[in-house]
Each structure stands twice: as C-alpha cells, then as structure tokens.
Short mmCIF file of C-alpha atoms and ligand atoms in Angstrom, two decimals:
data_model
loop_
_atom_site.label_atom_id
_atom_site.label_comp_id
_atom_site.label_asym_id
_atom_site.label_seq_id
_atom_site.Cartn_x
_atom_site.Cartn_y
_atom_site.Cartn_z
CA MET V 1489 0.00 0.00 0.00
CA THR V 1490 1.42 3.41 -0.94
CA LYS V 1491 0.96 6.41 1.31
CA HIS V 1492 0.42 8.87 -1.54
CA ARG V 1493 -1.87 8.49 -4.50
CA ALA V 1494 -0.31 9.09 -7.86
CA THR V 1495 -2.44 11.87 -9.39
CA PRO V 1496 -1.75 14.27 -12.24
CA ILE V 1497 -2.57 17.24 -10.00
CA GLU V 1498 -0.06 17.10 -7.18
CA ILE V 1499 3.15 19.13 -7.52
CA SER V 1500 6.19 18.02 -5.53
CA LYS V 1501 7.55 20.39 -2.93
CA GLU V 1502 10.74 20.92 -4.95
CA GLU V 1503 8.89 21.65 -8.17
CA PHE V 1504 6.42 23.95 -6.42
CA LYS V 1505 9.30 25.95 -5.00
CA LYS V 1506 11.08 26.10 -8.35
CA ILE V 1507 8.03 27.31 -10.29
CA GLY V 1508 6.95 29.56 -7.42
CA TYR V 1509 10.31 31.32 -7.16
CA GLN V 1510 10.43 31.81 -10.93
CA LEU V 1511 6.93 33.24 -10.87
CA ILE V 1512 7.78 35.58 -8.01
CA ASP V 1513 10.85 36.78 -9.93
CA LEU V 1514 8.72 37.44 -13.01
CA VAL V 1515 6.00 39.26 -11.07
CA ALA V 1516 8.51 41.34 -9.10
CA ASN V 1517 10.18 42.37 -12.36
CA PHE V 1518 6.79 43.09 -13.94
CA MET V 1519 5.82 45.40 -11.08
CA ASP V 1520 9.21 47.08 -11.07
CA THR V 1521 9.06 47.91 -14.77
CA ILE V 1522 5.35 48.55 -15.11
CA ASP V 1523 5.85 52.25 -15.88
CA GLU V 1524 8.14 51.39 -18.83
CA ARG V 1525 5.49 49.21 -20.46
CA PRO V 1526 2.56 50.39 -22.59
CA VAL V 1527 -0.67 50.71 -20.58
CA THR V 1528 -2.18 48.43 -23.20
CA THR V 1529 -0.85 46.84 -26.36
CA GLY V 1530 -4.12 47.74 -28.08
CA GLU V 1531 -4.33 44.33 -29.77
CA THR V 1532 -7.70 43.47 -31.26
CA PRO V 1533 -9.80 40.54 -29.92
CA GLY V 1534 -8.91 38.71 -33.16
CA GLN V 1535 -5.16 39.18 -32.60
CA ILE V 1536 -5.51 38.06 -28.98
CA GLN V 1537 -7.51 35.01 -30.03
CA ALA V 1538 -4.89 34.12 -32.64
CA MET V 1539 -2.16 34.31 -30.04
CA LEU V 1540 -4.10 32.10 -27.66
CA GLY V 1541 -4.92 29.61 -30.40
CA ASN V 1542 -8.04 27.58 -30.76
CA ALA V 1543 -6.94 24.19 -29.46
CA SER V 1544 -9.48 21.74 -28.03
CA LEU V 1545 -9.34 20.64 -24.42
CA PRO V 1546 -6.05 18.81 -23.96
CA GLU V 1547 -6.48 15.07 -23.63
CA SER V 1548 -3.45 14.65 -21.45
CA GLY V 1549 -1.63 16.97 -19.12
CA THR V 1550 1.28 19.39 -19.54
CA PRO V 1551 3.96 19.96 -16.91
CA ALA V 1552 3.11 22.91 -14.66
CA SER V 1553 6.39 24.69 -15.40
CA GLU V 1554 5.60 24.75 -19.13
CA ILE V 1555 2.11 26.10 -18.50
CA PHE V 1556 3.52 28.84 -16.31
CA SER V 1557 6.08 30.10 -18.78
CA ARG V 1558 3.48 30.35 -21.57
CA THR V 1559 0.82 31.88 -19.34
CA SER V 1560 3.13 34.51 -17.89
CA GLU V 1561 4.13 35.58 -21.39
CA LEU V 1562 0.47 35.83 -22.45
CA LEU V 1563 -0.69 37.75 -19.42
CA LEU V 1564 2.23 40.00 -18.59
CA ASN V 1565 2.71 41.14 -22.19
CA HIS V 1566 -0.85 41.26 -23.53
CA SER V 1567 -2.99 42.75 -20.77
CA LEU V 1568 -4.29 46.19 -20.02
CA LEU V 1569 -2.26 47.24 -16.98
CA ASN V 1570 -4.42 49.00 -14.43
CA GLY V 1571 -1.35 49.10 -12.18
CA HIS V 1572 0.34 51.46 -14.68
CA PRO V 1573 0.84 55.03 -13.41
CA LYS V 1574 -0.99 56.43 -16.44
CA PHE V 1575 -4.06 54.21 -16.04
CA LEU V 1576 -6.84 56.61 -15.02
CA GLY V 1577 -9.79 54.82 -16.61
CA TYR V 1578 -13.08 53.78 -15.07
CA ILE V 1579 -12.62 53.01 -11.35
CA THR V 1580 -10.12 50.23 -10.96
CA SER V 1581 -7.15 50.83 -8.75
CA SER V 1582 -3.52 49.90 -9.05
CA PRO V 1583 -3.48 46.71 -6.99
CA ALA V 1584 -1.44 46.66 -3.78
CA PRO V 1585 1.46 44.22 -4.28
CA ILE V 1586 0.84 42.64 -0.87
CA GLY V 1587 -2.63 41.74 -2.15
CA ALA V 1588 -1.12 39.42 -4.77
CA LEU V 1589 0.78 37.56 -2.08
CA ALA V 1590 -2.31 37.49 0.12
CA ASP V 1591 -4.30 35.85 -2.69
CA LEU V 1592 -1.64 33.15 -2.99
CA LEU V 1593 -1.79 32.45 0.72
CA ALA V 1594 -5.60 32.49 0.72
CA ALA V 1595 -5.76 30.03 -2.18
CA ALA V 1596 -3.18 27.76 -0.58
CA VAL V 1597 -5.17 27.42 2.66
CA ASN V 1598 -8.49 27.64 0.76
CA PRO V 1599 -10.84 28.22 3.68
CA ASN V 1600 -14.54 28.17 2.83
CA VAL V 1601 -15.67 31.36 4.52
CA GLY V 1602 -19.33 30.39 4.31
CA ALA V 1603 -19.39 28.92 7.79
CA ASN V 1604 -17.33 29.38 10.91
CA ILE V 1605 -16.68 25.67 11.34
CA LEU V 1606 -15.13 25.54 7.84
CA SER V 1607 -12.96 28.62 8.30
CA PRO V 1608 -12.44 29.51 11.96
CA MET V 1609 -9.53 31.93 11.50
CA ALA V 1610 -10.65 33.26 8.12
CA THR V 1611 -14.14 34.04 9.47
CA ALA V 1612 -12.61 35.98 12.37
CA ILE V 1613 -10.33 37.83 9.92
CA GLU V 1614 -13.28 38.79 7.70
CA LYS V 1615 -15.18 40.05 10.75
CA GLN V 1616 -12.23 42.17 11.82
CA THR V 1617 -11.75 43.45 8.25
CA ILE V 1618 -15.36 44.64 8.14
CA LYS V 1619 -14.99 46.36 11.50
CA TRP V 1620 -11.81 48.09 10.30
CA LEU V 1621 -13.52 49.26 7.09
CA ALA V 1622 -16.29 50.81 9.21
CA GLU V 1623 -13.66 52.46 11.41
CA LEU V 1624 -11.73 53.74 8.40
CA ILE V 1625 -14.69 55.60 6.90
CA GLY V 1626 -15.80 56.69 10.37
CA VAL V 1627 -19.13 54.98 10.99
CA SER V 1628 -19.82 53.03 14.15
CA PRO V 1629 -17.79 49.80 14.31
CA SER V 1630 -21.04 48.12 15.32
CA TYR V 1631 -22.05 48.14 11.63
CA GLY V 1632 -21.78 44.55 10.45
CA GLY V 1633 -21.65 43.22 6.94
CA ILE V 1634 -20.08 41.00 4.41
CA LEU V 1635 -17.43 41.07 1.72
CA VAL V 1636 -18.69 40.43 -1.79
CA SER V 1637 -17.22 40.50 -5.28
CA GLY V 1638 -17.62 44.22 -5.99
CA GLY V 1639 -19.86 47.26 -6.15
CA ASN V 1640 -22.78 45.71 -7.97
CA MET V 1641 -23.01 42.83 -5.52
CA ALA V 1642 -22.52 45.12 -2.51
CA ASN V 1643 -25.46 47.23 -3.66
CA PHE V 1644 -27.61 44.21 -4.54
CA THR V 1645 -26.93 42.70 -1.12
CA ALA V 1646 -28.15 45.89 0.56
CA PHE V 1647 -31.10 46.30 -1.83
CA LEU V 1648 -32.60 42.98 -0.77
CA ALA V 1649 -31.99 43.68 2.92
CA ALA V 1650 -33.85 46.99 2.47
CA ARG V 1651 -36.74 45.20 0.80
CA THR V 1652 -37.00 42.61 3.57
CA ALA V 1653 -36.89 45.29 6.24
CA LYS V 1654 -39.39 47.69 4.72
CA SER V 1655 -41.86 45.59 2.78
CA PRO V 1656 -44.86 43.68 4.12
CA LYS V 1657 -43.93 40.78 6.36
CA ASN V 1658 -45.47 38.16 4.05
CA LEU V 1659 -43.08 38.97 1.21
CA LYS V 1660 -40.93 35.90 1.79
CA GLU V 1661 -43.89 33.53 1.52
CA ASP V 1662 -46.07 35.31 -1.01
CA GLY V 1663 -43.53 37.07 -3.22
CA LEU V 1664 -43.98 40.44 -4.86
CA ALA V 1665 -47.26 39.68 -6.63
CA LYS V 1666 -49.20 39.77 -3.37
CA THR V 1667 -47.77 43.02 -1.94
CA ALA V 1668 -50.59 45.48 -1.39
CA GLY V 1669 -49.33 48.34 -3.53
CA GLU V 1670 -46.32 48.53 -5.76
CA LEU V 1671 -42.95 48.89 -4.04
CA VAL V 1672 -41.03 51.93 -5.31
CA LEU V 1673 -37.60 53.38 -4.67
CA TYR V 1674 -35.77 56.64 -5.24
CA CYS V 1675 -32.39 57.65 -6.61
CA SER V 1676 -30.86 60.35 -8.75
CA LYS V 1677 -30.14 60.02 -12.43
CA THR V 1678 -26.42 59.84 -11.66
CA THR V 1679 -26.87 56.51 -9.86
CA HIS V 1680 -24.72 53.71 -11.20
CA THR V 1681 -26.39 51.17 -13.47
CA TRP V 1682 -26.52 48.52 -10.72
CA ILE V 1683 -29.92 49.94 -9.74
CA GLU V 1684 -31.39 49.12 -13.14
CA LYS V 1685 -30.06 45.58 -12.94
CA ALA V 1686 -31.42 45.20 -9.41
CA VAL V 1687 -35.02 46.14 -10.19
CA VAL V 1688 -35.10 43.84 -13.19
CA LEU V 1689 -33.38 40.90 -11.51
CA PHE V 1690 -35.37 41.14 -8.29
CA GLY V 1691 -38.75 41.41 -9.96
CA HIS V 1692 -39.70 45.07 -9.40
CA GLY V 1693 -39.38 46.22 -12.98
CA SER V 1694 -37.79 49.40 -14.24
CA LYS V 1695 -40.94 51.45 -13.54
CA SER V 1696 -40.34 51.02 -9.80
CA ILE V 1697 -37.43 53.49 -9.96
CA ARG V 1698 -38.27 57.11 -9.33
CA TRP V 1699 -35.44 59.00 -11.05
CA ILE V 1700 -35.06 62.19 -9.05
CA PRO V 1701 -33.57 65.12 -10.99
CA THR V 1702 -30.33 66.69 -9.84
CA ASP V 1703 -29.68 70.30 -8.85
CA ALA V 1704 -27.11 72.61 -10.43
CA ASP V 1705 -24.29 70.83 -8.56
CA ASN V 1706 -25.43 67.47 -9.93
CA ARG V 1707 -26.67 66.31 -6.50
CA MET V 1708 -30.04 64.66 -6.04
CA ASN V 1709 -32.65 67.40 -5.55
CA ASN V 1710 -33.92 66.54 -2.09
CA GLU V 1711 -36.98 68.80 -2.35
CA ILE V 1712 -38.19 66.93 -5.41
CA LEU V 1713 -37.34 63.68 -3.62
CA SER V 1714 -39.61 64.59 -0.72
CA GLU V 1715 -42.44 65.72 -3.02
CA THR V 1716 -42.21 62.55 -5.10
CA ILE V 1717 -42.44 60.33 -2.03
CA GLN V 1718 -45.52 62.21 -0.82
CA SER V 1719 -47.18 61.94 -4.18
CA ASP V 1720 -46.44 58.20 -4.35
CA LEU V 1721 -47.89 57.66 -0.88
CA LYS V 1722 -51.03 59.51 -1.92
CA ASN V 1723 -51.33 57.23 -4.92
CA GLY V 1724 -51.14 54.05 -2.89
CA LYS V 1725 -47.54 53.12 -3.76
CA LYS V 1726 -45.19 51.63 -1.19
CA PRO V 1727 -41.92 53.58 -1.02
CA PHE V 1728 -39.24 51.46 0.64
CA MET V 1729 -35.79 52.82 -0.08
CA VAL V 1730 -33.76 55.85 -1.10
CA VAL V 1731 -30.32 55.48 -2.65
CA GLY V 1732 -27.83 58.31 -2.14
CA THR V 1733 -24.51 58.24 -3.96
CA ALA V 1734 -21.20 59.15 -2.36
CA GLY V 1735 -19.02 59.67 -5.38
CA ASP V 1736 -20.91 59.16 -8.61
CA VAL V 1737 -19.21 57.07 -11.24
CA SER V 1738 -19.04 59.79 -13.90
CA THR V 1739 -17.97 62.93 -12.07
CA GLY V 1740 -17.47 61.97 -8.39
CA VAL V 1741 -20.30 64.09 -6.94
CA VAL V 1742 -21.49 63.26 -3.41
CA ASP V 1743 -25.23 63.69 -2.77
CA SER V 1744 -26.45 65.77 0.20
CA LEU V 1745 -26.60 62.75 2.47
CA ALA V 1746 -27.86 64.54 5.59
CA GLY V 1747 -30.90 65.79 3.66
CA ILE V 1748 -31.64 62.30 2.36
CA ALA V 1749 -31.21 60.85 5.86
CA ALA V 1750 -33.80 63.29 7.25
CA ILE V 1751 -36.29 62.41 4.49
CA CYS V 1752 -35.79 58.68 5.09
CA LYS V 1753 -36.42 59.18 8.80
CA LYS V 1754 -39.57 61.20 8.14
CA PHE V 1755 -41.08 58.61 5.81
CA ASP V 1756 -39.59 55.53 7.48
CA LEU V 1757 -37.59 54.48 4.43
CA TRP V 1758 -34.36 52.53 4.20
CA PHE V 1759 -31.41 54.83 3.52
CA HIS V 1760 -28.74 53.21 1.38
CA ILE V 1761 -25.51 54.90 0.31
CA ASP V 1762 -23.67 53.72 -2.75
CA GLY V 1763 -20.17 54.70 -1.70
CA ALA V 1764 -18.53 52.04 -3.85
CA TYR V 1765 -16.09 54.60 -5.20
CA GLY V 1766 -16.06 57.71 -3.03
CA ILE V 1767 -16.70 56.85 0.58
CA PRO V 1768 -13.05 56.13 1.52
CA ALA V 1769 -12.52 59.91 1.25
CA ALA V 1770 -14.63 60.21 4.43
CA ALA V 1771 -11.50 59.02 6.27
CA ILE V 1772 -9.99 62.47 5.70
CA ALA V 1773 -10.90 64.88 8.52
CA GLU V 1774 -11.17 67.93 6.21
CA ARG V 1775 -13.55 66.07 3.88
CA LYS V 1776 -15.91 64.67 6.56
CA GLU V 1777 -18.40 67.50 6.09
CA MET V 1778 -19.06 66.34 2.54
CA PHE V 1779 -20.26 62.99 3.94
CA GLU V 1780 -22.41 64.38 6.74
CA GLY V 1781 -25.46 62.15 7.19
CA MET V 1782 -23.51 59.00 6.39
CA HIS V 1783 -23.88 57.80 9.99
CA ASP V 1784 -27.64 57.50 9.53
CA ALA V 1785 -27.36 55.11 6.59
CA ASP V 1786 -29.02 51.74 7.05
CA SER V 1787 -26.54 50.32 4.57
CA ILE V 1788 -23.41 51.40 2.74
CA ALA V 1789 -21.67 49.85 -0.26
CA LEU V 1790 -17.93 50.41 -0.48
CA ASP V 1791 -15.34 48.76 -2.68
CA PRO V 1792 -11.88 47.90 -1.43
CA HIS V 1793 -11.01 47.11 -5.07
CA LYS V 1794 -11.58 50.74 -5.99
CA TRP V 1795 -10.14 53.44 -3.73
CA LEU V 1796 -8.62 51.10 -1.16
CA TYR V 1797 -6.22 49.71 -3.76
CA CYS V 1798 -7.00 46.00 -3.26
CA PRO V 1799 -6.70 43.59 -6.19
CA LEU V 1800 -9.98 42.54 -7.80
CA GLU V 1801 -12.42 41.29 -6.64
CA VAL V 1802 -13.67 42.71 -3.40
CA GLY V 1803 -16.62 44.86 -2.40
CA CYS V 1804 -18.29 45.29 0.97
CA THR V 1805 -21.84 45.79 2.23
CA LEU V 1806 -22.04 47.46 5.63
CA VAL V 1807 -25.37 47.33 7.46
CA LYS V 1808 -26.24 49.31 10.57
CA ASN V 1809 -28.23 46.41 11.97
CA PRO V 1810 -26.75 43.21 10.50
CA GLN V 1811 -29.81 41.25 11.62
CA HIS V 1812 -31.44 42.57 8.44
CA LEU V 1813 -28.93 40.54 6.41
CA ILE V 1814 -29.72 37.41 8.39
CA ASP V 1815 -33.46 38.04 7.99
CA THR V 1816 -32.92 38.24 4.25
CA TYR V 1817 -30.38 35.56 3.51
CA SER V 1818 -30.40 32.94 6.26
CA SER V 1819 -31.73 29.46 5.75
CA HIS V 1820 -31.01 26.24 7.57
CA PRO V 1821 -30.79 23.17 5.36
CA VAL V 1822 -30.69 19.88 7.24
CA TYR V 1823 -27.30 19.02 5.77
CA TYR V 1824 -25.67 22.02 7.49
CA ASN V 1825 -24.26 21.40 10.90
CA PHE V 1826 -23.06 24.94 11.48
CA GLY V 1827 -24.94 25.74 14.66
CA THR V 1828 -24.03 27.36 17.88
CA THR V 1829 -20.96 25.96 19.59
CA ASP V 1830 -20.94 25.76 23.39
CA ASP V 1831 -21.82 29.20 24.67
CA GLU V 1832 -20.89 31.27 21.60
CA PRO V 1833 -23.15 31.66 18.55
CA SER V 1834 -21.29 30.96 15.30
CA LEU V 1835 -20.78 33.65 12.71
CA ASN V 1836 -21.69 31.96 9.43
CA TYR V 1837 -21.26 34.28 6.46
CA TYR V 1838 -23.53 32.20 4.24
CA GLU V 1839 -26.35 33.72 6.33
CA TYR V 1840 -25.27 37.27 5.38
CA GLY V 1841 -25.39 37.20 1.62
CA PHE V 1842 -25.87 35.41 -1.68
CA GLN V 1843 -23.09 32.84 -1.52
CA ASN V 1844 -22.81 29.63 0.45
CA SER V 1845 -19.27 28.56 -0.44
CA ARG V 1846 -17.17 31.68 -0.21
CA GLY V 1847 -13.51 32.42 -0.87
CA PHE V 1848 -11.16 34.23 1.45
CA ARG V 1849 -11.23 37.64 -0.26
CA ALA V 1850 -10.96 39.24 3.18
CA LEU V 1851 -7.31 38.28 3.53
CA LYS V 1852 -5.97 40.73 0.96
CA VAL V 1853 -8.03 43.59 2.44
CA TRP V 1854 -6.97 42.70 5.98
CA MET V 1855 -3.31 42.63 4.99
CA VAL V 1856 -3.42 45.83 2.94
CA LEU V 1857 -5.21 47.65 5.77
CA GLN V 1858 -2.42 46.63 8.15
CA GLN V 1859 0.40 47.42 5.75
CA ILE V 1860 -0.91 50.92 5.08
CA GLY V 1861 -2.76 51.83 8.24
CA ARG V 1862 -5.23 54.68 8.56
CA SER V 1863 -2.59 57.40 8.11
CA GLY V 1864 -1.21 55.71 4.98
CA TYR V 1865 -4.67 55.61 3.42
CA ILE V 1866 -5.35 59.24 4.28
CA LYS V 1867 -2.05 60.26 2.67
CA MET V 1868 -2.63 58.31 -0.54
CA ILE V 1869 -6.27 59.34 -0.95
CA GLU V 1870 -5.37 63.00 -0.35
CA GLU V 1871 -2.59 62.74 -2.93
CA ASP V 1872 -4.96 61.19 -5.48
CA ILE V 1873 -7.37 64.09 -4.94
CA ALA V 1874 -4.54 66.62 -5.27
CA LEU V 1875 -3.38 65.01 -8.52
CA SER V 1876 -6.91 65.12 -9.89
CA GLU V 1877 -7.12 68.81 -8.98
CA MET V 1878 -3.81 69.29 -10.76
CA LEU V 1879 -5.14 67.56 -13.89
CA PHE V 1880 -8.12 69.94 -13.84
CA GLU V 1881 -5.95 73.03 -13.26
CA GLU V 1882 -3.46 72.11 -15.96
CA ALA V 1883 -6.38 71.67 -18.36
CA GLU V 1884 -7.78 75.04 -17.27
CA LYS V 1885 -4.46 76.71 -18.03
CA HIS V 1886 -4.02 75.14 -21.45
CA PRO V 1887 -5.49 77.14 -24.37
CA GLU V 1888 -6.53 73.97 -26.21
CA LEU V 1889 -8.19 72.22 -23.28
CA GLU V 1890 -11.45 72.90 -21.48
CA ALA V 1891 -11.62 71.78 -17.84
CA ILE V 1892 -15.18 70.69 -17.12
CA THR V 1893 -15.60 69.18 -13.61
CA GLN V 1894 -13.51 68.10 -10.64
CA ASN V 1895 -14.83 66.20 -7.61
CA LEU V 1896 -12.99 63.80 -5.28
CA SER V 1897 -10.36 62.21 -7.56
CA ILE V 1898 -12.26 62.55 -10.86
CA ALA V 1899 -11.58 65.31 -13.37
CA THR V 1900 -13.32 65.73 -16.72
CA LEU V 1901 -11.99 67.82 -19.60
CA ARG V 1902 -12.05 67.98 -23.36
CA TYR V 1903 -9.81 68.95 -26.22
CA VAL V 1904 -10.86 72.18 -27.93
CA PRO V 1905 -8.72 73.05 -30.98
CA SER V 1906 -7.92 76.66 -31.77
CA ASN V 1907 -9.85 76.61 -35.06
CA TYR V 1908 -13.12 74.69 -35.45
CA PRO V 1909 -16.68 75.35 -36.64
CA GLN V 1910 -17.98 78.43 -34.83
CA ASP V 1911 -21.71 77.97 -35.35
CA PRO V 1912 -22.85 77.08 -31.78
CA LYS V 1913 -24.68 73.89 -32.83
CA ASP V 1914 -22.00 72.64 -35.23
CA LYS V 1915 -19.39 73.49 -32.67
CA GLU V 1916 -20.77 71.16 -30.00
CA THR V 1917 -21.38 68.35 -32.45
CA TYR V 1918 -17.86 68.72 -33.77
CA LEU V 1919 -16.27 68.81 -30.32
CA ASN V 1920 -18.21 65.74 -29.24
CA THR V 1921 -17.14 63.79 -32.33
CA LEU V 1922 -13.56 64.96 -31.98
CA ASN V 1923 -13.32 64.02 -28.29
CA GLU V 1924 -14.98 60.65 -28.77
CA MET V 1925 -12.54 59.78 -31.55
CA LEU V 1926 -9.68 61.12 -29.46
CA LEU V 1927 -10.67 58.94 -26.50
CA ASN V 1928 -10.81 55.85 -28.72
CA GLU V 1929 -7.37 56.65 -30.09
CA LEU V 1930 -5.93 57.25 -26.62
CA GLN V 1931 -7.41 54.01 -25.29
CA LYS V 1932 -5.77 52.02 -28.09
CA GLY V 1933 -2.50 53.96 -28.08
CA GLY V 1934 -1.08 52.57 -24.82
CA LYS V 1935 0.41 55.86 -23.57
CA VAL V 1936 -2.43 56.75 -21.22
CA PHE V 1937 -5.78 55.15 -20.44
CA LEU V 1938 -8.68 57.52 -19.77
CA SER V 1939 -12.42 56.86 -19.95
CA ASN V 1940 -15.32 59.11 -20.90
CA ALA V 1941 -18.19 61.00 -19.27
CA LEU V 1942 -21.12 62.90 -20.65
CA VAL V 1943 -21.46 66.15 -18.71
CA GLY V 1944 -24.62 67.92 -19.81
CA GLU V 1945 -24.30 67.54 -23.56
CA LYS V 1946 -20.52 67.55 -23.57
CA TYR V 1947 -18.57 64.40 -24.37
CA CYS V 1948 -15.59 64.56 -22.01
CA LEU V 1949 -12.36 62.73 -21.33
CA ARG V 1950 -12.44 61.52 -17.75
CA GLY V 1951 -9.49 60.76 -15.48
CA CYS V 1952 -10.18 58.96 -12.21
CA ILE V 1953 -7.13 58.66 -9.98
CA VAL V 1954 -7.31 55.71 -7.61
CA ASN V 1955 -3.72 54.95 -8.41
CA PHE V 1956 -0.86 55.16 -5.91
CA ARG V 1957 1.67 55.05 -8.76
CA THR V 1958 0.47 58.19 -10.57
CA SER V 1959 2.76 61.20 -10.01
CA GLU V 1960 2.80 64.90 -10.89
CA THR V 1961 5.12 64.08 -13.80
CA ASP V 1962 2.50 61.65 -15.13
CA ILE V 1963 -0.16 64.36 -14.97
CA ARG V 1964 2.02 66.78 -16.95
CA GLU V 1965 2.81 64.10 -19.51
CA ILE V 1966 -0.86 63.11 -19.76
CA ILE V 1967 -1.77 66.71 -20.59
CA GLU V 1968 0.92 66.74 -23.31
CA ILE V 1969 -0.30 63.43 -24.73
CA ILE V 1970 -3.93 64.61 -24.85
CA VAL V 1971 -2.98 67.83 -26.63
CA ARG V 1972 -0.63 66.10 -29.07
CA GLU V 1973 -3.17 63.40 -29.96
CA GLY V 1974 -5.98 65.97 -29.96
CA ARG V 1975 -4.17 68.08 -32.56
CA SER V 1976 -3.50 65.06 -34.72
CA MET V 1977 -7.13 63.88 -34.51
CA HIS V 1978 -8.40 67.39 -35.32
CA LYS V 1979 -6.11 67.51 -38.36
CA LYS V 1980 -7.37 64.11 -39.50
CA LEU V 1981 -10.98 65.24 -39.15
CA GLN V 1982 -10.33 68.48 -41.02
CA GLU V 1983 -8.78 66.56 -43.90
CA GLN V 1984 -11.76 64.22 -44.29
C1 LIG S 1389 -20.70 54.37 -7.64
C2 LIG S 1389 -20.52 52.99 -8.16
N1 LIG S 1389 -21.36 52.00 -7.77
C3 LIG S 1389 -21.25 50.74 -8.21
C4 LIG S 1389 -20.25 50.38 -9.08
C5 LIG S 1389 -20.14 48.95 -9.57
O1 LIG S 1389 -18.99 48.37 -9.07
P1 LIG S 1389 -18.42 47.00 -9.65
O2 LIG S 1389 -17.96 47.32 -11.04
O3 LIG S 1389 -17.31 46.66 -8.71
O4 LIG S 1389 -19.52 46.00 -9.63
C6 LIG S 1389 -19.37 51.37 -9.55
C7 LIG S 1389 -18.33 51.04 -10.53
O5 LIG S 1389 -17.60 51.86 -11.01
C8 LIG S 1389 -19.48 52.69 -9.06
O6 LIG S 1389 -18.66 53.66 -9.44
#
C-alpha cells in the first residue's frame, strides 16, 4: 500500500518551489518595470484570439512549469495594466502588491468562509476586516456586513436587505405579486447602473425606480425627492428605499446625504448609500463634512477594489443592523451542521449574503489595511485628490483644453482646438465627435488610459485617480499626450 496516491494534480515540494520562485521573480520584475510598459498593447480581440490559439481541451496533461512560462508571457505582455501610473480609466485601482501575495496564501489554505466551522480563522479575519472598514470611513464599528465581489453585488446585497426590512412581512412567503401596492424606490439620475439591474433581476421592474432630478451641482434634488415620495404615498404606492450616492461614477459628486437621511427618517424608508467609489474619502478629517449624514445610513456599499487599492475582486456591504442581512439571507438546510458551539453563537457568512461557499477575499483587504494603516490611506487618498485637482488646473491653463468638472479624484476635460466650426450647434457636435474619436485613439494607443463621461451635452475625457503610482510628472505628460493626440485627430478630421 502506498501512502500517496499518484495523481496528475499534485506538484512536488521541490517543483512547487522552483516554479513559485520563478513566478515571483517574473512578477517582481513586472511590477518594477510597469511604468516602462505600454498601458495596453491595443491588440484586437482577433489578434488576442490568434495568439491564444483555438486548441481543443487537452487530452493529457502538460507539466506545470511549461504552462507557467506560456501563461506569464500571455498575461504579462498582452494585458491592459491597471497598475500602470498612467491608467486613469473607469474606477479600478492599481493593486497593492501585498494583495497578490495574500491571494496566494488564501488560495493555498483555501478556507470556505461560508461557515465558521469551515474557516475559523478566516471568518474571524473577515469580521475584523469589516470592523476596520467601518472604522476607516468613520461609521460606528457596530455596523456589520459581508465582503462580496464588488460594487454591484454590494449594492444588490443591501437592496434585498432593504426590501426585507421595509416591505410587508409576508413577502418571503407570497412574493412580490401579493404586496398590497407597488414597491417603489428613489435615486438620482447619476446613480450607477446597478440599480437598473437590481429592479429587473429582483422582480420590481424598471418602472419602480423614481429618477429624481439633480440640482445645479449634480446632487439629487432633495426637495423633489420629498415631493415625489408624498405623491407616491397619496397614490397608494409603497416607497421602501432611497439610494444616495457618495461619489458618482461619472464625475465623483457626493449627494447631500444629511438631507436624504432626514427624508428617510420622516417617511420611514431605508437609507442606502452607494459609496462604492467615493466613501473612503470620508476618512480624511477635512472632507468629513461632505459625507455628513452618512452615519444615519441603514446600509453602505464600499469597494476595497476601488479606492482602497485592493486587487480585484472585493466589495463590501455594511449594514447598521446586520440582523437585516440574516433576515434576508439565512436558511437552515438539514445538511448544514453549522450551529451554535458551546456558549458562543457561530458567525456563518452564508447567512449574510448570496453565496454559500465563499472564498477568502478578506485576507488581501486585511493585509493591505495593516500594511498601510489609517494614516497611509489618508495620505494616498489625499494625494490622489490633489493630482486630480492638478489635472483639472493644468487643463484650465491650457489654451486647447477645457476643464469641465472636478470632484474627489475625478476630473473631466475635453480637447478644444484653436480653429473649429464656430456655429454654436456645429461646434458642440464637432467637439463631441472629436473628443470621442480622441478617446478611442488614446485608449488604443497605450500611452495613457482615460475613460469618458457625458457632462450635460458635452462628451468629455475623464481621469479617475485611484492609483498610488500616478505622479505629478504623469499628470504633466498626460496633458501633453492629450494635446498632441488631440491636434492630430483634429487635423485628421479636417482633412476628411
Ligand atoms: C458608484 C458605483 N457604484 C457601483 C459600481 C459597480 O462596481 P463593480 O464594477 O465593482 O460592480 C461602480 C463602478 O464603477 C461605481 O462607481
């Protein structure tokens, strides 16, 4: 009888070390030279597919070392690098290097953080991580919650908790069809698209959203919010939730949260804040005022994989009274033996959210939080904001750029050539076409990666800095690149 089974999956200790050290060398070199690489190689899906090949599932195995050398070449040389100092697109941060090591450790131990008995230390680490996240943004550490895959899931998780808490008690048994009166909810038109997915997926339909207009500052108009709720109540609807945004995805605006909190209190509605992007800025003492009212939120979504610089994927739902999560998500199948041990009730995360089997995404957040500490986060977030302000100011100063908005760490701007159609209508159409084509060119070019925003009717280039590698030199160079490419695109358009 042999002690070890011969399987094609096991890797000997010596081989594991050999491949592992080689991989670490490659990754360390990749991180060290990331600023010398293009942000993206701009290869088309067809070119990428050709490189990957179209082979069928291999019948027999390949040695791990061979797989690693091919895979590293494919990934390190043909990816878009959001860890590059000139990556300012969408809202994905440069990932903290310690997070990569944390993911290796987490996968090696592989705890199933669905139940305490399956992951005693990992469950305790997730609990502490959630408490630290609450402390970082400055809400009571008694908020509980759960880590999820990202912003969409963090908001969905809260959405359903809100519905359980504020809808008729028979909802679980009877479903939505039997609710007396249609459930409706409120948010501004700047709300991220998760809300549209949520109402469709969870059976409310898109008509259940009351899109509240924004005021001149692009914040939800709280007067109209209040009037709309009253009118809905008069018409027999069942308002259940208001969503405020702390850092909207396009321009970084934070809604007047205190006003929303007061309205939710008055009408007994669930107050949810989507702070997936912006709420980490509440850690900064001088910015706290902007987030006033946050402490009254019933739930908050925040994303460590955005402005807390953790590698994908990790979002977080914080809930003032975590019992609402248990009321929404808990069930007790007979095949689960996850009950109370001795005198302490078990913390079983499967009862807090969508997943039963859950990975250990908490580890990377827990480690990054310790490596950086509160003061480190405050410094980096403040610097990101300062760099975004610099991007805006440099655009303001440049005769061929128009600075449009700046909030938190998002600046929007557009290229405006010195000669272009002067008729007011033609002018805007031309500038929109020019800037859209410019953005596409910049995104393919590999020198800088920006995304876009529509501000009013203006198509803008948008830079969001959640990137600890971006420096003042990068901002100056980005301005030069935009102007250089803008001129060339304008020339091309004029010649057409
Ligand atoms: C305000 C806001 N909410 C939600 C999301 C969705 O987050 P995710 O892409 O992690 O699902 C985003 C993404 O940018 C966001 O900015």
